[in-house]
Amino acid sequence: MKRIVYMDNAATTRVDDRVVKAMLPYFTEEYGNPSSLHKLGIEAQRAVEKARETIARSIGASPEEIIFTSGATESDNIAIKGYCRKHKSDKKNKIITTKIEHAAVFRSCVHLSREGFNIVYLNVDKEGFIDMEQLKKELDDSVLLVSIIHGNNEIGTIQDIEAIGKLCKEHNVVFHTDATQSYCKVPINVDEENIDMLTMNAHKMHGPKGIGALYIRDGIKIDPLYGGGPHEFRLRPGTHNVPGIVGFAKAVEIESKEMEKTAEYVKKLRDYLVERLLKEIDGCYLNGSSDLSIEKRLPNNANLRFDYIEGESLVFRLSDYGIMTSTGSACSSANLTPSHVLNAIGLPHEKAHGSLRLTLSKYTTKKDVDYAVEKIKKVVEELRELSPLTKKENKEKERRDNGFGLHGKGNRTVSEPQECGGA
Amino acid sequence: MDYTEKVIELFRNPKNVGELEKPSVSVQEGSPACGDIIQLQLKIDENGRIEDVKFKSFGCASNIATASIATEMIKGKHIDEAEKISWAEVTKELGGLPKVKVHCSVLAVDAIKQAIERYKIEKGITKVNAESITKDFILRKLRHVIDPSVGTDIVRLKEVLYVGIEKEGDSVDVLIQMRKQENDELEAHMKEEIREKLEFIPKIRKIEIEFVDHPQLI
């Protein structure tokens, strides 16, 4: 079979074999509904409650503070809409968020703005960090909720959650953070970091798709989004996804135990990947935090951009070599606008179009990285040969260089313009 | 993205990529801002037949595939026939394109039409006299100039504030007033693009481009 090098772990991950094994009995043997009274139901309920404990423990919370959802998108919606609708008043109707949120948070805020909420989108600097001064300034008496992404899904930048949590606590404002990408990759403790609501999910960390969780600090009231049964403390109705919940907990168990080791391993590979690409390809730049430490950037995230080429072409050509990646190019999206995150860090459209996201995992090897680097070099070169921009820019550069030479060296003769098609 | 086999194949092995040594006509359509640019060159013989065609692309898979197939389709054809090429024909030849990709695929067809129109004007096949250079004629040309900060053409953005045409014998002077841009670099870029779209037209003696806060009433 053709070689597959999977470098799109921010999109989803390979499920750990141990997770699959833990899930299987819950399809064919322990298939009861946790709400049923009989023995099979009770067994299923026990499995769900055990899983709830595992997840609560992983973030320093109590089991009653965890509700299971269908994934991070639902968790974000419940946290933001559920909380804001419950507590809206004439005096309190402001939500503070950022310009680099995932669509689940961003669109939830847009929905609320139509219901009369006042939404403030914080700016970020060119590496994707929010402006703490702006946050301080915006934290007035009308603020109901602050929702700021933990580790960014595109550029990997990790916000100073502890400082934000502290600030929110001082102002008595509820703080939600979407930790979809960072959960079980970097340590999170809801009490130490003053997090009031936390979005988590399983499939970005070698668990199954279709299952997530939301931490809601004890005492915080929210309105459920759907009508239904009394499941999940009456906050999220619907029959439990028992195999998913069991798989999620198994993944959390594995990943939190191996977190430090995995982070160190993956970071080393990521640093090596970034270093090689920056060194070996001209006109290649890193997007997001330049501080590659685990406190500032997700250890598995690399986001680069290349002059003169377009991201979708890059992704497709790499896919031909079995390398799975993603891009913030407009052509990859339905509305043809480039990534709002890359825009927010100040990249003009044409630069955002040339971006490539490579996200690694514990299954990535050094051989994979070496293979990917070789192929990226090749494909970038091929696409630059195809690009009309390469030549134009080269000519301009040449003109500038020649100009400098004329002034600098007196009567230097300017040679005929060189043919520089990029080859 | 769900592309047909044909699109993927042409993207992997594009046809007619490169540049001609002595093109009869050369055009560039699109802008890096919208993520798609095509440079197209035609070599046309004395009978008006397209001898050779080459393109370069900054764009996605569908852009490259469309340019490949469209250039294949016009090769060897007479320009009168080639200029009739339609986007629908090209897409059909590709076995269809995803809906969101329409934007990227029209560019190749646009470039072909622009190149032939330009060639015909330059060679005097399409007669342009002072009377035919109207405000509408100029605006039609300016629709192909894209504001790189937005990715939309300058006419649609209402950045063209005033087009003045002054007749001088059998030639004309054109004055274009543009809305002031954020910086000099952007203005210089637009100036160059506008000139590129108009300069080749015979009977235009002088092109003046100004960036102003408010249009002057002349």
XYZ file of C-alpha atoms in Angstrom:
641
model
C 0.000 0.000 0.000
C 1.054 3.550 -0.622
C 2.756 5.327 2.217
C 0.474 7.505 4.343
C 1.993 10.289 6.398
C -0.803 11.786 8.417
C -0.074 15.383 9.401
C -3.602 16.657 9.927
C -4.067 15.779 13.583
C -5.751 19.105 14.327
C -8.566 17.943 12.037
C -8.872 14.542 13.631
C -6.664 11.700 14.843
C -6.190 7.989 14.500
C -8.031 6.228 17.313
C -5.710 4.440 19.751
C -6.081 0.634 19.554
C -6.581 0.492 23.315
C -9.496 2.883 22.956
C -11.139 0.755 20.260
C -10.716 -2.322 22.428
C -12.343 -0.598 25.399
C -15.308 0.513 23.268
C -16.124 -2.736 21.494
C -18.027 -4.561 24.277
C -20.402 -1.611 24.517
C -21.724 -2.261 21.008
C -22.553 -5.942 21.278
C -22.541 -7.001 24.930
C -23.034 -4.024 27.247
C -25.420 -2.267 24.916
C -27.960 -1.172 27.551
C -29.383 2.328 27.877
C -28.056 3.976 31.061
C -31.571 5.273 31.753
C -33.038 1.754 31.888
C -33.789 0.127 35.216
C -32.593 -3.377 34.416
C -29.200 -4.934 34.876
C -27.891 -4.037 31.414
C -28.966 -0.439 31.964
C -27.244 -0.268 35.317
C -24.011 -1.625 33.837
C -24.101 1.039 31.162
C -24.795 3.738 33.717
C -21.823 2.603 35.776
C -19.600 2.857 32.711
C -20.835 6.392 32.033
C -20.285 7.526 35.610
C -16.832 5.990 35.722
C -15.955 7.851 32.536
C -17.311 11.090 34.008
C -14.985 10.652 36.972
C -11.958 10.051 34.754
C -12.623 13.208 32.759
C -13.351 15.295 35.852
C -10.139 14.147 37.486
C -8.090 15.075 34.404
C -8.891 18.784 34.858
C -9.227 18.939 38.649
C -13.048 19.069 38.630
C -15.853 17.070 40.285
C -17.884 14.533 38.266
C -21.127 16.560 38.712
C -19.453 19.409 36.854
C -19.031 17.394 33.631
C -21.725 16.896 31.004
C -21.311 14.757 27.918
C -22.103 16.253 24.515
C -21.759 15.238 20.882
C -18.481 17.138 20.547
C -16.754 20.479 20.935
C -19.171 22.376 18.704
C -22.105 21.410 20.885
C -20.145 22.122 24.081
C -19.319 25.633 22.834
C -22.934 26.287 21.880
C -24.287 25.076 25.228
C -21.705 27.064 27.195
C -22.146 30.343 25.348
C -25.823 30.369 24.398
C -26.945 28.397 27.438
C -25.216 30.715 29.873
C -25.902 34.050 28.160
C -29.597 33.404 27.526
C -30.104 32.387 31.138
C -28.436 35.484 32.577
C -29.197 38.250 30.088
C -30.479 41.501 31.545
C -30.565 45.131 30.444
C -27.473 45.790 32.512
C -25.554 42.686 31.501
C -25.478 41.915 27.811
C -21.836 42.049 26.737
C -19.748 39.073 25.607
C -16.007 39.345 25.116
C -14.347 36.937 22.708
C -11.497 37.087 20.166
C -10.946 37.343 16.430
C -9.322 33.906 16.302
C -12.047 31.657 17.720
C -13.195 28.437 16.132
C -16.426 28.828 14.154
C -18.373 27.064 16.926
C -17.676 29.966 19.280
C -17.689 32.657 16.634
C -21.038 31.626 15.116
C -22.606 31.171 18.559
C -21.665 34.778 19.292
C -23.079 35.901 15.960
C -26.377 34.194 16.829
C -26.429 35.967 20.177
C -25.664 39.333 18.604
C -28.922 38.920 16.666
C -30.675 38.444 19.989
C -29.417 41.800 21.189
C -26.141 40.870 22.846
C -23.182 43.151 22.439
C -20.167 41.167 21.222
C -16.597 42.450 21.484
C -13.939 40.666 19.428
C -10.484 41.184 20.909
C -7.544 41.838 18.605
C -4.516 39.611 18.554
C -0.905 40.484 17.778
C 0.976 39.074 14.799
C 1.714 35.853 16.678
C -1.902 35.394 17.728
C -1.788 36.497 21.375
C -4.631 38.621 22.713
C -4.027 42.107 24.015
C -4.441 41.865 27.800
C -4.778 45.637 28.098
C -7.696 45.607 25.684
C -9.313 42.822 27.695
C -8.870 44.827 30.917
C -10.397 47.874 29.277
C -13.388 45.942 27.972
C -14.121 44.254 31.311
C -16.804 46.651 32.538
C -19.993 46.065 34.543
C -22.009 44.992 31.530
C -19.871 41.920 30.765
C -21.693 38.631 31.106
C -19.199 36.176 29.673
C -15.628 35.972 28.397
C -14.922 33.186 25.899
C -11.326 32.856 24.713
C -9.826 29.915 22.861
C -7.144 27.935 24.703
C -4.830 26.563 21.998
C -5.663 27.845 18.526
C -6.617 25.210 15.976
C -4.867 26.881 13.056
C -1.736 28.571 14.319
C -1.306 26.722 17.622
C -0.896 29.824 19.772
C -1.764 29.177 23.436
C -3.223 32.120 25.361
C -2.178 32.970 28.907
C -5.300 31.292 30.308
C -4.247 31.663 33.923
C -3.874 35.432 33.595
C -7.179 35.738 31.737
C -8.944 33.567 34.332
C -7.539 35.668 37.146
C -8.700 38.867 35.491
C -12.201 37.482 34.936
C -12.394 36.327 38.537
C -11.409 39.788 39.795
C -14.232 41.238 37.720
C -16.670 38.506 38.722
C -17.198 37.479 35.128
C -17.724 33.883 34.006
C -14.859 32.603 31.828
C -15.272 29.941 29.145
C -12.416 28.502 27.109
C -12.452 26.138 24.147
C -9.711 23.594 24.805
C -10.541 21.288 21.904
C -6.964 21.311 20.629
C -5.092 21.576 23.913
C -6.991 19.198 26.210
C -4.688 16.331 27.253
C -1.860 17.872 25.246
C -0.948 20.524 27.808
C -1.863 20.493 31.527
C -5.190 22.136 32.435
C -6.537 22.710 35.927
C -9.836 24.553 36.166
C -9.273 25.816 39.703
C -5.688 26.962 39.317
C -6.576 28.738 36.067
C -9.976 30.071 37.174
C -11.806 28.463 34.268
C -15.595 28.392 34.744
C -16.540 26.464 31.617
C -14.265 24.273 29.516
C -14.917 22.655 26.135
C -13.297 19.254 25.533
C -13.578 16.555 22.911
C -12.245 13.095 22.160
C -11.359 12.823 18.497
C -8.450 15.272 18.547
C -6.668 13.065 21.063
C -6.976 9.545 19.651
C -10.511 9.019 20.914
C -13.649 8.441 18.815
C -15.588 11.108 16.872
C -19.017 12.283 17.993
C -18.294 12.643 21.686
C -17.254 15.636 23.744
C -17.751 17.137 27.162
C -18.348 20.478 28.815
C -17.125 21.377 32.253
C -19.498 23.765 34.055
C -18.312 25.011 37.444
C -20.622 24.075 40.308
C -23.167 26.835 40.883
C -23.202 28.190 37.332
C -26.699 27.943 35.853
C -27.369 27.491 32.169
C -30.428 27.027 29.958
C -30.428 23.744 28.015
C -30.524 24.216 24.237
C -32.820 21.272 23.504
C -35.977 19.893 25.020
C -35.919 16.210 25.988
C -35.334 13.749 28.792
C -33.635 14.457 32.115
C -30.207 13.208 30.998
C -26.981 14.962 32.005
C -28.395 16.895 34.952
C -31.222 18.151 32.718
C -28.726 20.168 30.713
C -28.258 17.995 27.640
C -31.043 15.551 26.788
C -30.569 12.529 24.563
C -29.625 8.865 25.060
C -26.009 8.535 26.103
C -23.459 7.591 23.473
C -22.097 4.877 25.751
C -19.375 3.412 23.501
C -18.248 6.979 22.705
C -18.178 7.972 26.357
C -16.203 4.846 27.311
C -13.771 5.456 24.445
C -13.392 9.106 25.383
C -12.520 8.196 28.973
C -10.054 5.549 27.847
C -8.342 8.097 25.587
C -8.204 10.598 28.460
C -6.747 7.943 30.734
C -4.019 7.108 28.233
C -3.250 10.638 27.067
C -3.171 12.278 30.485
C -0.876 9.566 31.808
C 1.467 9.936 28.834
C 0.995 13.689 28.369
C 4.456 14.855 29.341
C 6.204 12.150 27.353
C 4.025 12.671 24.255
C 4.353 16.453 24.370
C 8.116 16.216 24.582
C 8.299 13.685 21.745
C 5.920 15.536 19.434
C 7.470 18.934 20.146
C 10.920 17.641 19.269
C 9.638 16.375 15.908
C 7.684 19.584 15.267
C 10.717 21.761 16.070
C 12.818 19.647 13.721
C 10.191 19.938 10.967
C 9.904 23.708 11.312
C 13.648 24.190 11.489
C 14.254 22.193 8.335
C 11.525 23.868 6.300
C 12.604 27.371 7.311
C 16.225 26.578 6.556
C 15.800 24.639 3.349
C 13.072 26.572 1.547
C 13.455 30.236 0.565
C 10.425 32.427 1.110
C 9.060 30.166 3.859
C 7.779 31.625 7.129
C 6.238 30.376 10.365
C 2.739 31.594 11.293
C 1.738 31.871 14.958
C 3.869 31.973 18.081
C 7.599 32.126 17.409
C 8.136 30.957 20.977
C 7.864 27.205 20.465
C 7.644 26.337 24.168
C 4.727 24.228 25.324
C 3.339 27.199 27.288
C 3.019 29.334 24.143
C 2.344 26.944 21.289
C 0.614 23.581 20.895
C 3.490 21.076 20.711
C 2.093 19.356 17.609
C 1.290 22.442 15.529
C 3.311 23.871 12.661
C 1.759 26.473 10.369
C 3.885 27.823 7.563
C 3.451 29.946 4.521
C 5.286 29.957 1.225
C 5.699 32.865 -1.153
C 4.125 32.704 -4.640
C 2.028 29.571 -4.238
C -1.532 28.728 -3.359
C -2.416 26.430 -0.463
C -5.017 24.187 -2.046
C -2.651 23.163 -4.816
C -0.027 22.436 -2.210
C -2.378 20.244 -0.172
C -3.536 18.305 -3.238
C -0.057 17.640 -4.542
C 1.120 16.515 -1.099
C -1.903 14.262 -0.856
C -0.690 12.569 -4.032
C 2.453 11.613 -2.115
C 0.349 10.289 0.761
C 0.973 13.323 2.976
C -2.212 14.635 4.605
C -2.164 18.336 5.480
C -4.456 21.359 5.500
C -4.462 25.029 4.481
C -6.024 28.375 5.368
C -6.354 29.267 1.723
C -9.650 30.705 0.554
C -9.906 28.051 -2.089
C -10.289 25.457 0.628
C -13.369 27.150 2.008
C -16.819 27.509 0.620
C -16.956 31.310 0.729
C -13.564 31.983 -0.869
C -12.285 34.166 1.942
C -9.021 33.119 3.501
C -8.832 32.025 7.120
C -10.080 34.664 9.576
C -7.310 33.615 11.968
C -4.556 34.375 9.454
C -6.304 37.641 8.691
C -6.448 38.510 12.379
C -2.685 38.053 12.758
C -2.276 40.614 9.988
C -1.495 38.483 6.961
C -2.758 40.040 3.741
C -4.943 37.776 1.590
C -2.235 36.737 -0.814
C 0.036 35.605 2.011
C -2.767 33.733 3.779
C -3.409 31.822 0.542
C 0.015 30.210 0.718
C -0.381 28.731 4.182
C 0.104 25.094 5.107
C -0.830 23.534 8.445
C 1.054 20.454 9.579
C -0.140 18.881 12.834
C 1.700 15.875 14.245
C 0.812 13.196 16.779
C 2.396 10.483 18.879
C 2.213 8.249 15.821
C 4.377 10.562 13.692
C 7.975 9.396 13.232
C 11.182 11.186 12.302
C 11.123 9.225 9.044
C 7.671 10.693 8.335
C 9.010 14.194 8.938
C 12.016 13.639 6.682
C 9.773 12.250 3.942
C 7.369 15.187 4.294
C 10.173 17.772 4.160
C 11.579 16.264 0.956
C 8.170 16.209 -0.723
C 7.195 19.694 0.447
C 10.433 21.039 -1.010
C 9.704 19.312 -4.291
C 6.075 20.404 -4.518
C 6.822 24.012 -3.519
C 9.435 24.170 -6.244
C 7.073 22.665 -8.840
C 4.268 25.067 -7.973
C 6.611 28.029 -8.029
C 7.617 27.034 -11.527
C 3.958 27.114 -12.433
C 3.351 30.462 -10.757
C 3.387 33.744 -12.661
C 4.272 35.568 -9.433
C 7.670 33.959 -9.018
C 9.125 35.582 -12.073
C 7.551 38.965 -11.511
C 8.919 39.263 -7.982
C 12.324 38.004 -9.036
C 12.476 40.618 -11.757
C 11.538 43.344 -9.317
C 14.211 42.152 -6.943
C 16.711 42.126 -9.753
C 15.754 45.641 -10.711
C 16.272 46.768 -7.129
C 19.592 44.957 -6.864
C 20.805 46.430 -10.106
C 19.738 49.863 -9.035
C 21.655 49.521 -5.839
C 24.684 48.330 -7.757
C 24.594 51.352 -10.027
C 24.558 53.791 -7.161
C 26.901 51.804 -5.004
C 29.612 50.869 -7.443
C 29.711 53.766 -9.826
C 29.831 52.716 -13.458
C 28.927 49.069 -13.116
C 27.353 47.817 -16.323
C 23.938 46.314 -16.004
C 23.760 42.967 -17.698
C 20.856 41.778 -19.799
C 17.930 40.712 -17.646
C 18.395 37.059 -16.797
C 15.819 34.483 -17.684
C 14.512 33.499 -14.294
C 11.446 31.352 -14.718
C 11.943 29.857 -11.315
C 13.558 26.620 -12.467
C -13.075 18.769 -2.331
C -14.753 16.371 -4.696
C -13.031 16.759 -8.056
C -13.577 14.514 -11.067
C -10.813 12.144 -12.178
C -10.179 14.383 -15.158
C -9.626 17.473 -13.008
C -7.231 15.602 -10.734
C -5.334 14.175 -13.698
C -4.944 17.599 -15.340
C -3.911 19.111 -12.044
C -1.226 16.447 -11.621
C -0.009 16.756 -15.186
C -1.061 20.150 -16.441
C -0.885 20.847 -20.158
C 0.655 23.912 -21.825
C 2.437 25.229 -18.751
C 5.195 27.751 -19.265
C 5.998 30.800 -21.305
C 6.416 31.435 -25.034
C 9.592 32.936 -26.379
C 7.850 35.438 -28.632
C 4.158 35.543 -27.796
C 1.819 37.431 -30.118
C -0.115 38.513 -27.055
C 0.222 38.104 -23.304
C -2.320 38.833 -20.551
C -2.643 38.374 -16.838
C -6.019 37.987 -15.146
C -6.989 37.802 -11.461
C -5.156 38.918 -8.373
C -3.232 37.247 -5.589
C -5.807 38.635 -3.180
C -8.542 36.361 -4.481
C -6.098 33.514 -4.620
C -6.101 33.069 -8.372
C -3.934 34.474 -11.115
C -3.498 33.316 -14.669
C -0.885 34.479 -17.102
C -1.785 33.467 -20.637
C 0.250 33.787 -23.813
C -0.813 33.069 -27.388
C 1.223 32.594 -30.516
C -0.990 33.442 -33.477
C 0.031 32.912 -37.117
C -0.648 35.317 -40.013
C -3.945 33.571 -40.798
C -5.264 34.106 -37.287
C -4.758 30.525 -36.186
C -3.545 29.823 -32.654
C -0.229 28.066 -33.169
C 0.739 27.689 -29.564
C -0.492 28.657 -26.120
C 1.113 28.631 -22.686
C -0.090 29.541 -19.233
C 1.175 29.994 -15.689
C -1.040 29.842 -12.647
C -1.129 30.876 -9.031
C -4.247 29.057 -8.052
C -6.035 25.988 -6.857
C -6.431 22.629 -8.536
C -9.537 23.634 -10.486
C -7.826 26.763 -11.779
C -4.884 24.771 -13.104
C -7.101 22.047 -14.554
C -9.411 24.545 -16.278
C -6.487 26.412 -17.781
C -5.048 23.122 -19.043
C -8.218 21.985 -20.745
C -9.163 25.426 -22.091
C -5.748 25.926 -23.651
C -5.968 22.445 -25.194
C -9.380 23.324 -26.623
C -8.238 26.492 -28.402
C -4.927 25.225 -29.708
C -4.991 25.080 -33.502
C -8.247 26.982 -33.746
C -8.829 30.277 -35.491
C -9.119 33.211 -33.076
C -12.652 33.977 -34.265
C -13.685 30.529 -33.141
C -11.486 30.413 -30.028
C -12.946 33.616 -28.625
C -16.355 31.965 -28.481
C -15.156 29.440 -25.898
C -17.521 29.364 -22.943
C -17.119 28.424 -19.339
C -19.901 25.859 -19.654
C -18.079 24.061 -22.476
C -14.871 23.929 -20.477
C -16.593 22.640 -17.363
C -18.412 19.994 -19.384
C -15.115 18.839 -20.811
C -13.821 18.448 -17.253
C -16.826 16.362 -16.228
C -18.102 19.112 -13.951
C -16.637 21.185 -11.107
C -17.677 21.676 -7.479
C -20.013 24.654 -7.149
C -17.662 26.735 -5.009
C -15.019 26.466 -7.698
C -16.883 28.364 -10.381
C -15.002 31.516 -9.400
C -11.599 29.911 -9.962
C -12.494 28.340 -13.272
C -13.922 31.330 -15.128
C -10.532 33.015 -14.960
C -8.953 30.862 -17.692
C -11.848 31.527 -20.056
C -11.689 35.242 -19.241
C -7.987 35.297 -19.970
C -8.489 33.698 -23.387
C -11.185 36.209 -24.335
C -9.100 39.136 -23.090
C -6.011 37.948 -24.941
C -7.835 37.614 -28.254
C -9.607 40.932 -27.860
C -6.318 42.583 -27.106
C -4.620 40.924 -30.066
C -7.405 42.016 -32.410
C -7.200 45.598 -31.223
C -3.402 45.681 -31.433
C -3.428 44.242 -34.941
C -6.176 46.559 -36.067
C -8.556 43.661 -36.750
C -10.994 45.277 -34.354
C -11.095 48.909 -35.356
C -10.869 51.336 -32.513
C -11.357 54.990 -33.298
C -11.668 57.996 -31.066
C -15.468 57.684 -31.103
C -15.479 54.116 -29.812
C -13.440 55.016 -26.731
C -16.271 55.936 -24.432
C -16.604 55.986 -20.684
C -18.280 52.578 -20.814
C -15.465 51.192 -22.934
C -12.893 52.347 -20.345
C -14.977 51.032 -17.438
C -15.228 47.632 -19.121
C -11.443 47.486 -19.183
C -11.138 48.670 -15.598
C -13.329 45.785 -14.454
C -10.257 43.626 -14.912
C -8.237 45.637 -12.377
C -8.493 44.163 -8.903
C -7.959 45.921 -5.603
C -5.468 43.578 -3.929
C -6.534 44.552 -0.430
C -10.093 43.357 -1.038
C -9.929 40.992 -3.965
C -12.709 42.675 -5.919
C -12.480 44.799 -9.058
C -12.150 48.554 -8.708
C -15.328 49.329 -10.650
C -17.497 47.165 -8.460
C -15.881 48.677 -5.396
C -16.801 52.131 -6.728
C -13.186 53.185 -6.447
C -13.277 54.722 -9.889
C -14.718 58.145 -9.163
C -14.449 59.810 -12.519
C -13.553 58.918 -16.099
C -12.904 61.845 -18.373
C -12.274 61.548 -22.099
C -10.921 64.438 -24.071
C -10.814 64.233 -27.844
C -7.741 65.556 -29.596
C -8.054 65.129 -33.362
C -8.402 61.421 -33.947
C -6.973 60.400 -30.589
C -8.115 60.783 -26.997
C -6.688 61.598 -23.577
C -8.119 59.683 -20.645
C -8.287 61.029 -17.121
C -9.153 58.609 -14.363
C -9.798 59.741 -10.823
C -9.551 57.074 -8.197
C -10.480 57.089 -4.539
C -7.430 57.737 -2.393
C -5.841 54.471 -1.190
C -4.330 53.539 2.138
C -0.745 53.913 0.999
C 1.498 54.902 -1.893
C 2.454 51.331 -2.613
C -1.149 50.360 -3.242
C -1.676 53.394 -5.457
C 1.443 52.646 -7.484
C 0.293 49.057 -7.932
C -3.154 50.119 -9.148
C -1.709 52.731 -11.456
C 0.453 50.114 -13.088
C -2.462 47.689 -13.421
C -4.724 50.327 -14.965
C -2.047 51.333 -17.450
C -1.512 47.704 -18.336
C -5.179 47.327 -19.246
C -5.387 50.514 -21.353
C -1.980 51.329 -22.790
C -2.150 48.930 -25.729
C -5.303 50.520 -27.100
C -4.537 52.632 -30.164
C -5.916 56.168 -30.267
C -5.352 56.602 -26.556
C -2.660 59.251 -26.495
C -2.331 59.936 -22.817
C -3.559 58.262 -19.630
C -3.651 60.293 -16.479
C -4.465 58.628 -13.173
C -5.084 60.619 -10.008
C -5.919 59.516 -6.495
C -8.199 62.042 -4.814
C -10.329 62.424 -1.714
C -13.271 63.734 -3.706
C -13.867 63.780 -7.419
C -13.209 67.079 -9.070
C -15.977 68.490 -11.137
C -14.579 69.145 -14.526
